[in-house]
Amino acid sequence: MKTYITVLSAMFLLATGASAQRTTGQIVSDAADQLRYQASRIPEDGKFPRTLVTDYSIPEVAYHLERAPKDFYPETGMAKHPSVKDFSTVAYVNYHDWTSGFYPGSLWLAYEMTGNEDLRDLAAKYTNQLLPVSRKKDTHDLGFMVNCSYGNALRLAPDDSIKNVIVATADNLIGRFDPKVGLIRSWDWGKWNYPVIIDNMMNLQLLFNASKLTGDPKYRDIAVKHADKTMRNHFRSDYSSYHVVSYTPDGRVESRGTYQGKSHDSAWSRGQAWGLYGYTECYRETGEKRYLDQARNIASLIMRKNEAPDRVPYWDLDARTAPDSPRDASAGAICASALIELSTFVPEWEGKIYRDYAMQILDALSSDKYTAPKCANGGFILMHSTGSMPQGSEIDTPLNYADYYYLESLARLKRIQDGKTPGDWDRIAGKKIRKSKKSK
Ligand code: GLY
């Protein structure tokens, strides 16, 4: 596939493989319009757009899982849906949902790239509605929720009230670290004794940021312990990862398997993307070569196993590769964002491989095959993500985190072009935090 993007050239141009070519500026401007459209439709304060409601039939899901319907129902608890697809309803969530930070985060990223103040105002408005998250203790997803919202606010509109939210949330996140197990607990529900999911790697940035803001290494130390033990126990010899590893109270592995992937032994696409992103981030924050090596190995696993012709992965890297196999645009966007950053940590010949791969994903996502027409798709930027196939949930539909990591990929390219580091969280270190009005 021809890739049009020129990352480090004077002309920052991303044109799509589809007939209508758009410059990166137009792509970002169109995406910002979608976010504005979403804001105009949000029914009440405290609600955040997550996805469009879709229903799938059990035989349809069984086909993609390559299992007989009787073999997985009712184990998953999936309701018997009629075979309908209703793309007309936006599903909104409140602050408790793990995805609540992505819509405010997307607004921050759109503001970063455009400088449009209305986007900053919307970003601040929806970020402030997440304040109660800083009191939550019942999930590991606090990093997603608060770092994407308040974390981006800290980079782009710093204020010392933001620091308080980040540190309070980080305190609650490290409260989920059991020293006997040596990991942060992911879920408080389900059949597992002490479940840790690969997604949890994404919550560590909040802890690195909390250490930088406070000067207290305790947050960072826990992040490092979590990353190291995950590296030991979540990965197979080919560097693909299990989704869920559960531990005994004294920290031994109790079980390894999946919840959202095709099978316990498969490589669930988004899980591989979370791992790639998480270890790239750990390398940026610590400079420890073991994390860089882990990220490189995961990157080659993904590039080797991803059989999607346009590089936007099928929902599981071991899924059917038939044209009707649902894609996961969110996994593609997360990979693209991670690969762009990883490309800056390795020799140029190797970086070019990662960058070219990321550009192929972004080229595809920016085409009309994945980018929705304006004011359609519930205002979500991208189509064709998959939330959880075994649960029959959010299949071939938009997801707010696909939009977030797609915009972050574009923002990372812009940062590189502007002479900044693509990760950009390093700017928080030593940043002078402006006094909030209240504390003046
Ligand atoms: N963290 C949940 C997911 O990736 O679906």
Short mmCIF file of C-alpha atoms and ligand atoms in Angstrom, two decimals:
data_model
loop_
_atom_site.label_atom_id
_atom_site.label_comp_id
_atom_site.label_asym_id
_atom_site.label_seq_id
_atom_site.Cartn_x
_atom_site.Cartn_y
_atom_site.Cartn_z
CA MET A 1 0.00 0.00 0.00
CA LYS A 2 1.29 3.44 -0.83
CA THR A 3 1.88 5.59 2.21
CA TYR A 4 1.55 9.30 1.74
CA ILE A 5 2.48 10.68 5.06
CA THR A 6 5.75 12.52 5.45
CA VAL A 7 6.46 12.71 9.12
CA LEU A 8 9.55 14.76 9.40
CA SER A 9 9.31 16.69 6.20
CA ALA A 10 8.47 20.34 6.09
CA MET A 11 5.07 19.51 4.65
CA PHE A 12 2.91 17.68 7.17
CA LEU A 13 0.53 15.93 4.88
CA LEU A 14 -1.55 12.88 5.42
CA ALA A 15 -3.60 11.97 2.43
CA THR A 16 -5.84 8.98 2.37
CA GLY A 17 -5.69 5.92 0.22
CA ALA A 18 -9.29 6.60 -0.74
CA SER A 19 -10.27 8.76 -3.65
CA ALA A 20 -10.81 11.91 -1.63
CA GLN A 21 -7.47 12.98 -0.24
CA ARG A 22 -7.32 15.22 2.77
CA THR A 23 -4.40 17.05 4.27
CA THR A 24 -3.63 16.38 7.90
CA GLY A 25 -5.02 19.82 8.68
CA GLN A 26 -8.33 18.88 7.08
CA ILE A 27 -8.37 15.52 8.84
CA VAL A 28 -7.88 17.20 12.21
CA SER A 29 -10.39 19.92 11.42
CA ASP A 30 -13.02 17.34 10.36
CA ALA A 31 -12.34 15.32 13.53
CA ALA A 32 -12.75 18.45 15.67
CA ASP A 33 -16.11 19.11 13.99
CA GLN A 34 -17.23 15.59 14.92
CA LEU A 35 -16.28 16.22 18.56
CA ARG A 36 -18.22 19.50 18.52
CA TYR A 37 -21.20 17.69 17.01
CA GLN A 38 -21.02 15.12 19.81
CA ALA A 39 -20.96 17.91 22.40
CA SER A 40 -24.08 19.42 20.85
CA ARG A 41 -25.92 16.09 21.28
CA ILE A 42 -24.90 15.17 24.84
CA PRO A 43 -28.24 14.99 26.68
CA GLU A 44 -27.15 16.10 30.17
CA ASP A 45 -24.13 16.92 32.32
CA GLY A 46 -22.19 13.92 33.56
CA LYS A 47 -22.71 11.89 30.39
CA PHE A 48 -19.90 10.92 28.01
CA PRO A 49 -20.37 9.34 24.56
CA ARG A 50 -18.87 5.85 24.47
CA THR A 51 -20.21 3.96 21.43
CA LEU A 52 -23.24 3.25 19.25
CA VAL A 53 -25.56 0.50 20.43
CA THR A 54 -25.28 -2.66 18.38
CA ASP A 55 -26.84 -6.06 18.79
CA TYR A 56 -25.52 -9.32 17.48
CA SER A 57 -26.97 -12.79 17.33
CA ILE A 58 -25.43 -15.69 19.19
CA PRO A 59 -24.80 -17.70 15.97
CA GLU A 60 -22.99 -14.69 14.53
CA VAL A 61 -20.72 -14.34 17.57
CA ALA A 62 -20.20 -18.13 17.72
CA TYR A 63 -19.08 -18.07 14.09
CA HIS A 64 -16.39 -15.48 14.85
CA LEU A 65 -15.30 -17.36 17.97
CA GLU A 66 -15.22 -20.54 15.86
CA ARG A 67 -17.25 -22.27 18.53
CA ALA A 68 -20.70 -23.84 18.55
CA PRO A 69 -23.28 -21.52 20.18
CA LYS A 70 -24.02 -24.17 22.82
CA ASP A 71 -20.30 -24.22 23.78
CA PHE A 72 -20.16 -20.67 25.01
CA TYR A 73 -23.71 -19.74 25.92
CA PRO A 74 -24.62 -19.11 28.72
CA GLU A 75 -21.07 -19.19 30.12
CA THR A 76 -20.53 -15.60 29.02
CA GLY A 77 -23.88 -14.43 30.32
CA MET A 78 -24.63 -12.95 26.93
CA ALA A 79 -28.27 -12.19 26.33
CA LYS A 80 -30.00 -13.79 23.38
CA HIS A 81 -30.16 -10.86 21.03
CA PRO A 82 -32.11 -10.91 17.82
CA SER A 83 -29.90 -10.49 14.80
CA VAL A 84 -30.28 -6.76 14.39
CA LYS A 85 -27.82 -3.96 14.05
CA ASP A 86 -29.11 -0.64 15.27
CA PHE A 87 -26.68 2.09 14.48
CA SER A 88 -28.98 4.84 15.58
CA THR A 89 -28.35 5.08 19.30
CA VAL A 90 -25.41 6.66 21.04
CA ALA A 91 -24.59 4.90 24.31
CA TYR A 92 -23.61 7.42 26.98
CA VAL A 93 -21.77 6.52 30.19
CA ASN A 94 -21.19 8.31 33.46
CA TYR A 95 -17.93 8.90 35.32
CA HIS A 96 -17.82 5.32 36.65
CA ASP A 97 -17.19 3.86 33.20
CA TRP A 98 -13.61 2.99 32.26
CA THR A 99 -13.98 4.95 29.00
CA SER A 100 -15.22 8.19 30.61
CA GLY A 101 -11.91 10.03 30.13
CA PHE A 102 -11.58 9.49 26.41
CA TYR A 103 -14.07 12.06 25.15
CA PRO A 104 -12.56 14.87 27.25
CA GLY A 105 -9.13 13.57 26.21
CA SER A 106 -10.02 13.72 22.52
CA LEU A 107 -11.14 17.32 22.98
CA TRP A 108 -7.77 18.17 24.58
CA LEU A 109 -5.89 16.54 21.70
CA ALA A 110 -8.01 18.39 19.14
CA TYR A 111 -7.30 21.63 21.01
CA GLU A 112 -3.58 20.83 21.07
CA MET A 113 -3.52 20.38 17.30
CA THR A 114 -5.79 23.27 16.30
CA GLY A 115 -5.36 25.85 19.05
CA ASN A 116 -9.13 26.46 18.84
CA GLU A 117 -10.28 27.87 22.16
CA ASP A 118 -13.80 26.49 21.92
CA LEU A 119 -12.28 23.01 21.98
CA ARG A 120 -10.23 23.91 25.06
CA ASP A 121 -13.39 25.15 26.78
CA LEU A 122 -15.27 21.95 25.94
CA ALA A 123 -12.29 19.87 27.08
CA ALA A 124 -12.17 21.70 30.41
CA LYS A 125 -15.94 21.39 30.85
CA TYR A 126 -16.02 17.61 30.37
CA THR A 127 -12.78 17.08 32.30
CA ASN A 128 -14.23 18.86 35.33
CA GLN A 129 -17.22 16.53 35.23
CA LEU A 130 -14.83 13.67 36.02
CA LEU A 131 -13.76 15.05 39.40
CA PRO A 132 -15.58 12.25 41.33
CA VAL A 133 -13.26 9.70 39.68
CA SER A 134 -10.53 10.90 42.04
CA ARG A 135 -12.49 9.29 44.90
CA LYS A 136 -12.97 5.94 43.16
CA LYS A 137 -11.16 2.88 44.48
CA ASP A 138 -13.02 0.02 42.83
CA THR A 139 -11.15 -0.26 39.53
CA HIS A 140 -7.67 -0.18 38.03
CA ASP A 141 -8.95 1.91 35.11
CA LEU A 142 -8.25 5.14 37.00
CA GLY A 143 -5.25 5.84 34.78
CA PHE A 144 -7.32 5.75 31.60
CA MET A 145 -10.01 7.90 33.17
CA VAL A 146 -7.89 10.58 34.78
CA ASN A 147 -4.72 10.66 32.73
CA CYS A 148 -6.52 11.09 29.41
CA SER A 149 -8.64 13.90 30.85
CA TYR A 150 -6.82 15.69 33.70
CA GLY A 151 -3.43 14.47 32.49
CA ASN A 152 -3.87 16.19 29.14
CA ALA A 153 -5.26 19.23 30.94
CA LEU A 154 -2.05 19.39 32.93
CA ARG A 155 0.03 19.41 29.75
CA LEU A 156 -2.11 21.95 27.94
CA ALA A 157 -3.71 24.18 30.59
CA PRO A 158 -1.71 23.59 33.79
CA ASP A 159 -3.21 24.49 37.12
CA ASP A 160 -2.32 23.18 40.57
CA SER A 161 -5.86 21.93 41.17
CA ILE A 162 -5.16 19.38 38.43
CA LYS A 163 -2.14 18.12 40.31
CA ASN A 164 -4.34 17.40 43.34
CA VAL A 165 -6.73 15.31 41.26
CA ILE A 166 -3.91 13.31 39.68
CA VAL A 167 -2.20 12.63 43.00
CA ALA A 168 -5.44 11.69 44.80
CA THR A 169 -6.29 9.28 41.97
CA ALA A 170 -2.77 7.84 41.96
CA ASP A 171 -3.08 7.24 45.73
CA ASN A 172 -6.24 5.24 45.09
CA LEU A 173 -4.57 3.32 42.26
CA ILE A 174 -1.56 2.30 44.38
CA GLY A 175 -4.06 1.32 47.08
CA ARG A 176 -4.88 -1.56 44.73
CA PHE A 177 -1.27 -2.82 44.86
CA ASP A 178 -0.87 -5.85 47.13
CA PRO A 179 2.83 -6.19 48.06
CA LYS A 180 2.41 -9.94 48.62
CA VAL A 181 1.18 -10.35 45.05
CA GLY A 182 3.43 -7.66 43.61
CA LEU A 183 0.86 -6.24 41.18
CA ILE A 184 -2.03 -3.77 41.00
CA ARG A 185 -5.34 -5.64 41.04
CA SER A 186 -7.43 -5.02 37.92
CA TRP A 187 -11.00 -6.14 38.55
CA ASP A 188 -13.11 -6.54 41.70
CA TRP A 189 -15.58 -8.84 39.98
CA GLY A 190 -15.58 -12.23 38.29
CA LYS A 191 -14.42 -15.72 39.12
CA TRP A 192 -10.72 -14.95 39.55
CA ASN A 193 -8.89 -14.64 42.88
CA TYR A 194 -6.66 -11.70 41.88
CA PRO A 195 -7.08 -10.78 38.20
CA VAL A 196 -4.50 -8.68 36.42
CA ILE A 197 -5.19 -7.81 32.79
CA ILE A 198 -2.69 -6.66 30.19
CA ASP A 199 -4.73 -3.43 29.81
CA ASN A 200 -3.49 -2.46 33.27
CA MET A 201 -0.15 -1.46 31.71
CA MET A 202 -2.01 1.62 30.44
CA ASN A 203 -2.72 2.88 33.94
CA LEU A 204 0.96 3.23 34.87
CA GLN A 205 1.43 6.62 33.20
CA LEU A 206 -0.71 8.17 35.91
CA LEU A 207 1.73 6.80 38.50
CA PHE A 208 4.81 8.07 36.66
CA ASN A 209 3.15 11.47 36.44
CA ALA A 210 2.27 11.45 40.15
CA SER A 211 5.91 10.82 41.06
CA LYS A 212 7.05 13.65 38.81
CA LEU A 213 4.49 16.01 40.32
CA THR A 214 5.20 15.15 43.96
CA GLY A 215 8.86 14.14 43.86
CA ASP A 216 7.79 11.00 45.76
CA PRO A 217 9.13 7.83 44.06
CA LYS A 218 6.51 5.52 45.62
CA TYR A 219 4.13 5.75 42.64
CA ARG A 220 6.86 5.08 40.11
CA ASP A 221 8.26 2.19 42.16
CA ILE A 222 4.89 0.44 42.09
CA ALA A 223 4.57 1.05 38.36
CA VAL A 224 7.97 -0.58 37.83
CA LYS A 225 7.09 -3.59 40.01
CA HIS A 226 3.82 -4.03 38.13
CA ALA A 227 5.51 -3.77 34.73
CA ASP A 228 8.22 -6.27 35.69
CA LYS A 229 5.91 -8.95 37.04
CA THR A 230 3.53 -8.50 34.09
CA MET A 231 6.51 -8.98 31.79
CA ARG A 232 7.36 -12.26 33.53
CA ASN A 233 3.90 -13.78 33.62
CA HIS A 234 1.67 -12.33 30.92
CA PHE A 235 3.79 -13.17 27.88
CA ARG A 236 4.21 -16.32 25.84
CA SER A 237 7.51 -17.27 24.22
CA ASP A 238 6.49 -15.49 20.97
CA TYR A 239 5.78 -12.25 22.96
CA SER A 240 2.04 -12.46 22.47
CA SER A 241 0.21 -11.93 25.74
CA TYR A 242 -2.58 -13.47 27.71
CA HIS A 243 -5.42 -11.14 28.55
CA VAL A 244 -6.07 -12.16 32.18
CA VAL A 245 -3.55 -13.63 34.62
CA SER A 246 -4.87 -14.41 38.07
CA TYR A 247 -2.72 -14.81 41.17
CA THR A 248 -2.88 -16.63 44.48
CA PRO A 249 -2.75 -14.52 47.66
CA ASP A 250 1.00 -15.15 47.90
CA GLY A 251 1.63 -14.03 44.33
CA ARG A 252 1.82 -17.26 42.34
CA VAL A 253 0.09 -17.58 38.97
CA GLU A 254 -3.27 -19.23 39.44
CA SER A 255 -4.56 -19.11 35.85
CA ARG A 256 -3.85 -17.58 32.46
CA GLY A 257 -6.56 -16.94 29.87
CA THR A 258 -8.80 -14.50 28.12
CA TYR A 259 -12.01 -12.62 28.68
CA GLN A 260 -12.23 -10.56 25.50
CA GLY A 261 -10.15 -12.62 23.08
CA LYS A 262 -11.06 -15.52 20.83
CA SER A 263 -9.57 -18.20 23.07
CA HIS A 264 -7.27 -18.53 26.05
CA ASP A 265 -4.36 -19.13 23.68
CA SER A 266 -5.12 -16.47 21.10
CA ALA A 267 -3.62 -13.00 20.71
CA TRP A 268 -6.48 -10.59 21.36
CA SER A 269 -5.60 -7.60 19.18
CA ARG A 270 -6.26 -4.79 21.63
CA GLY A 271 -4.41 -6.63 24.37
CA GLN A 272 -1.30 -6.83 22.19
CA ALA A 273 -1.67 -3.11 21.48
CA TRP A 274 -2.00 -2.26 25.18
CA GLY A 275 1.20 -4.20 25.89
CA LEU A 276 3.13 -2.50 23.10
CA TYR A 277 2.00 0.94 24.23
CA GLY A 278 2.58 0.22 27.92
CA TYR A 279 6.18 -0.99 27.58
CA THR A 280 7.07 1.83 25.19
CA GLU A 281 5.78 4.22 27.84
CA CYS A 282 7.74 2.42 30.61
CA TYR A 283 10.91 2.79 28.57
CA ARG A 284 10.30 6.51 28.08
CA GLU A 285 9.71 7.02 31.79
CA THR A 286 12.56 4.85 33.14
CA GLY A 287 15.16 4.45 30.39
CA GLU A 288 15.32 0.73 31.31
CA LYS A 289 16.41 -1.27 28.27
CA ARG A 290 14.36 -4.32 29.27
CA TYR A 291 11.21 -2.33 28.54
CA LEU A 292 12.50 -1.16 25.17
CA ASP A 293 13.34 -4.75 24.23
CA GLN A 294 9.89 -5.89 25.35
CA ALA A 295 8.21 -3.21 23.23
CA ARG A 296 10.33 -4.15 20.20
CA ASN A 297 9.47 -7.82 20.60
CA ILE A 298 5.76 -7.07 20.91
CA ALA A 299 5.94 -4.81 17.85
CA SER A 300 7.45 -7.56 15.75
CA LEU A 301 4.89 -10.06 17.02
CA ILE A 302 2.07 -7.73 15.95
CA MET A 303 3.60 -6.97 12.57
CA ARG A 304 4.20 -10.70 11.98
CA LYS A 305 0.76 -11.88 13.02
CA ASN A 306 -1.47 -9.08 11.74
CA GLU A 307 -2.88 -10.40 8.48
CA ALA A 308 -5.25 -7.51 7.73
CA PRO A 309 -4.35 -6.21 4.26
CA ASP A 310 -4.77 -2.57 5.31
CA ARG A 311 -3.04 -3.18 8.67
CA VAL A 312 -6.11 -2.32 10.75
CA PRO A 313 -6.20 -5.57 12.76
CA TYR A 314 -9.00 -8.05 12.91
CA TRP A 315 -10.49 -8.11 16.42
CA ASP A 316 -8.12 -10.93 17.41
CA LEU A 317 -4.83 -11.60 15.66
CA ASP A 318 -5.91 -15.26 15.51
CA ALA A 319 -9.41 -14.46 14.20
CA ARG A 320 -10.75 -15.56 10.85
CA THR A 321 -9.18 -13.45 8.13
CA ALA A 322 -12.32 -13.51 5.99
CA PRO A 323 -13.67 -10.16 4.73
CA ASP A 324 -16.58 -10.41 7.21
CA SER A 325 -14.25 -10.74 10.20
CA PRO A 326 -14.75 -7.60 12.32
CA ARG A 327 -11.83 -5.23 12.61
CA ASP A 328 -10.71 -3.39 15.67
CA ALA A 329 -9.87 0.18 14.67
CA SER A 330 -9.10 0.91 18.32
CA ALA A 331 -6.31 -1.69 18.33
CA GLY A 332 -4.98 -0.16 15.11
CA ALA A 333 -4.99 3.36 16.54
CA ILE A 334 -3.30 2.27 19.79
CA CYS A 335 -0.61 0.43 17.80
CA ALA A 336 -0.05 3.42 15.54
CA SER A 337 0.39 5.76 18.48
CA ALA A 338 2.80 3.40 20.25
CA LEU A 339 4.82 2.67 17.12
CA ILE A 340 5.27 6.37 16.38
CA GLU A 341 6.82 6.84 19.81
CA LEU A 342 8.81 3.60 19.68
CA SER A 343 10.28 4.69 16.35
CA THR A 344 12.06 7.55 18.13
CA PHE A 345 13.86 5.25 20.61
CA VAL A 346 15.64 2.97 18.13
CA PRO A 347 18.14 3.30 15.27
CA GLU A 348 16.73 5.07 12.23
CA TRP A 349 16.54 1.95 10.02
CA GLU A 350 14.41 0.24 12.66
CA GLY A 351 12.39 3.34 13.46
CA LYS A 352 11.47 3.63 9.81
CA ILE A 353 9.91 0.16 9.91
CA TYR A 354 7.69 1.14 12.87
CA ARG A 355 6.84 4.52 11.42
CA ASP A 356 5.94 3.13 8.01
CA TYR A 357 3.70 0.55 9.66
CA ALA A 358 2.00 3.21 11.77
CA MET A 359 1.49 5.34 8.65
CA GLN A 360 -0.19 2.48 6.86
CA ILE A 361 -2.63 2.12 9.75
CA LEU A 362 -3.27 5.87 9.86
CA ASP A 363 -3.68 6.03 6.11
CA ALA A 364 -6.37 3.36 6.32
CA LEU A 365 -8.09 4.91 9.35
CA SER A 366 -8.13 8.28 7.59
CA SER A 367 -9.85 6.84 4.52
CA ASP A 368 -13.60 6.75 4.10
CA LYS A 369 -13.47 3.03 4.86
CA TYR A 370 -12.96 3.88 8.55
CA THR A 371 -13.59 7.63 8.93
CA ALA A 372 -17.28 8.41 9.23
CA PRO A 373 -18.94 11.19 7.23
CA LYS A 374 -19.52 14.35 9.25
CA CYS A 375 -22.49 14.33 11.59
CA ALA A 376 -22.98 10.60 11.06
CA ASN A 377 -21.82 7.69 13.23
CA GLY A 378 -23.13 9.41 16.36
CA GLY A 379 -20.38 11.99 15.96
CA PHE A 380 -17.64 9.40 16.52
CA ILE A 381 -14.68 9.93 14.22
CA LEU A 382 -13.92 6.31 13.37
CA MET A 383 -16.07 3.30 12.53
CA HIS A 384 -15.29 -0.43 12.84
CA SER A 385 -13.97 -1.19 16.30
CA THR A 386 -14.74 -4.21 18.44
CA GLY A 387 -15.22 -4.01 22.18
CA SER A 388 -15.72 -7.59 23.33
CA MET A 389 -16.64 -10.38 20.94
CA PRO A 390 -17.19 -13.17 23.53
CA GLN A 391 -19.65 -10.93 25.37
CA GLY A 392 -21.39 -10.07 22.11
CA SER A 393 -20.72 -6.46 22.97
CA GLU A 394 -19.75 -3.50 20.76
CA ILE A 395 -18.92 -5.40 17.60
CA ASP A 396 -18.03 -3.49 14.44
CA THR A 397 -19.02 -0.18 15.94
CA PRO A 398 -17.37 3.11 16.95
CA LEU A 399 -15.59 3.35 20.31
CA ASN A 400 -14.49 6.56 22.00
CA TYR A 401 -11.01 5.18 22.68
CA ALA A 402 -10.42 4.43 18.99
CA ASP A 403 -10.99 8.14 18.38
CA TYR A 404 -8.71 9.11 21.29
CA TYR A 405 -5.69 7.06 20.17
CA TYR A 406 -6.22 8.03 16.53
CA LEU A 407 -6.07 11.70 17.50
CA GLU A 408 -3.11 10.99 19.78
CA SER A 409 -1.27 9.40 16.83
CA LEU A 410 -1.83 12.55 14.81
CA ALA A 411 -0.79 14.73 17.75
CA ARG A 412 2.38 12.68 18.19
CA LEU A 413 3.32 13.20 14.56
CA LYS A 414 2.76 16.91 14.96
CA ARG A 415 4.87 17.01 18.12
CA ILE A 416 7.73 15.31 16.29
CA GLN A 417 7.40 17.82 13.50
CA ASP A 418 7.42 20.64 16.05
CA GLY A 419 10.64 19.31 17.62
CA LYS A 420 8.95 17.91 20.73
CA THR A 421 9.01 14.36 22.05
CA PRO A 422 6.03 12.31 20.86
CA GLY A 423 5.11 11.02 24.33
CA ASP A 424 5.09 14.54 25.75
CA TRP A 425 4.45 13.48 29.37
CA ASP A 426 8.09 14.30 30.10
CA ARG A 427 7.09 17.96 29.90
CA ILE A 428 5.29 17.46 33.21
CA ALA A 429 8.61 16.92 34.95
CA GLY A 430 9.69 20.17 36.52
CA LYS A 431 6.77 22.02 34.96
CA LYS A 432 5.88 25.15 36.85
CA ILE A 433 2.30 24.58 37.96
CA ARG A 434 0.27 27.76 37.92
CA LYS A 435 -1.59 28.52 41.14
CA SER A 436 -5.31 27.96 40.80
CA LYS A 437 -7.58 30.93 41.52
CA LYS A 438 -8.81 29.25 44.69
CA SER A 439 -5.39 28.84 46.24
CA LYS A 440 -4.10 32.30 45.34
N1 GLY B 1 -9.78 -2.12 29.01
C1 GLY B 1 -10.85 -2.75 28.37
C2 GLY B 1 -10.69 -2.98 26.92
O1 GLY B 1 -9.65 -2.80 26.32
O2 GLY B 1 -11.66 -3.37 26.33
#
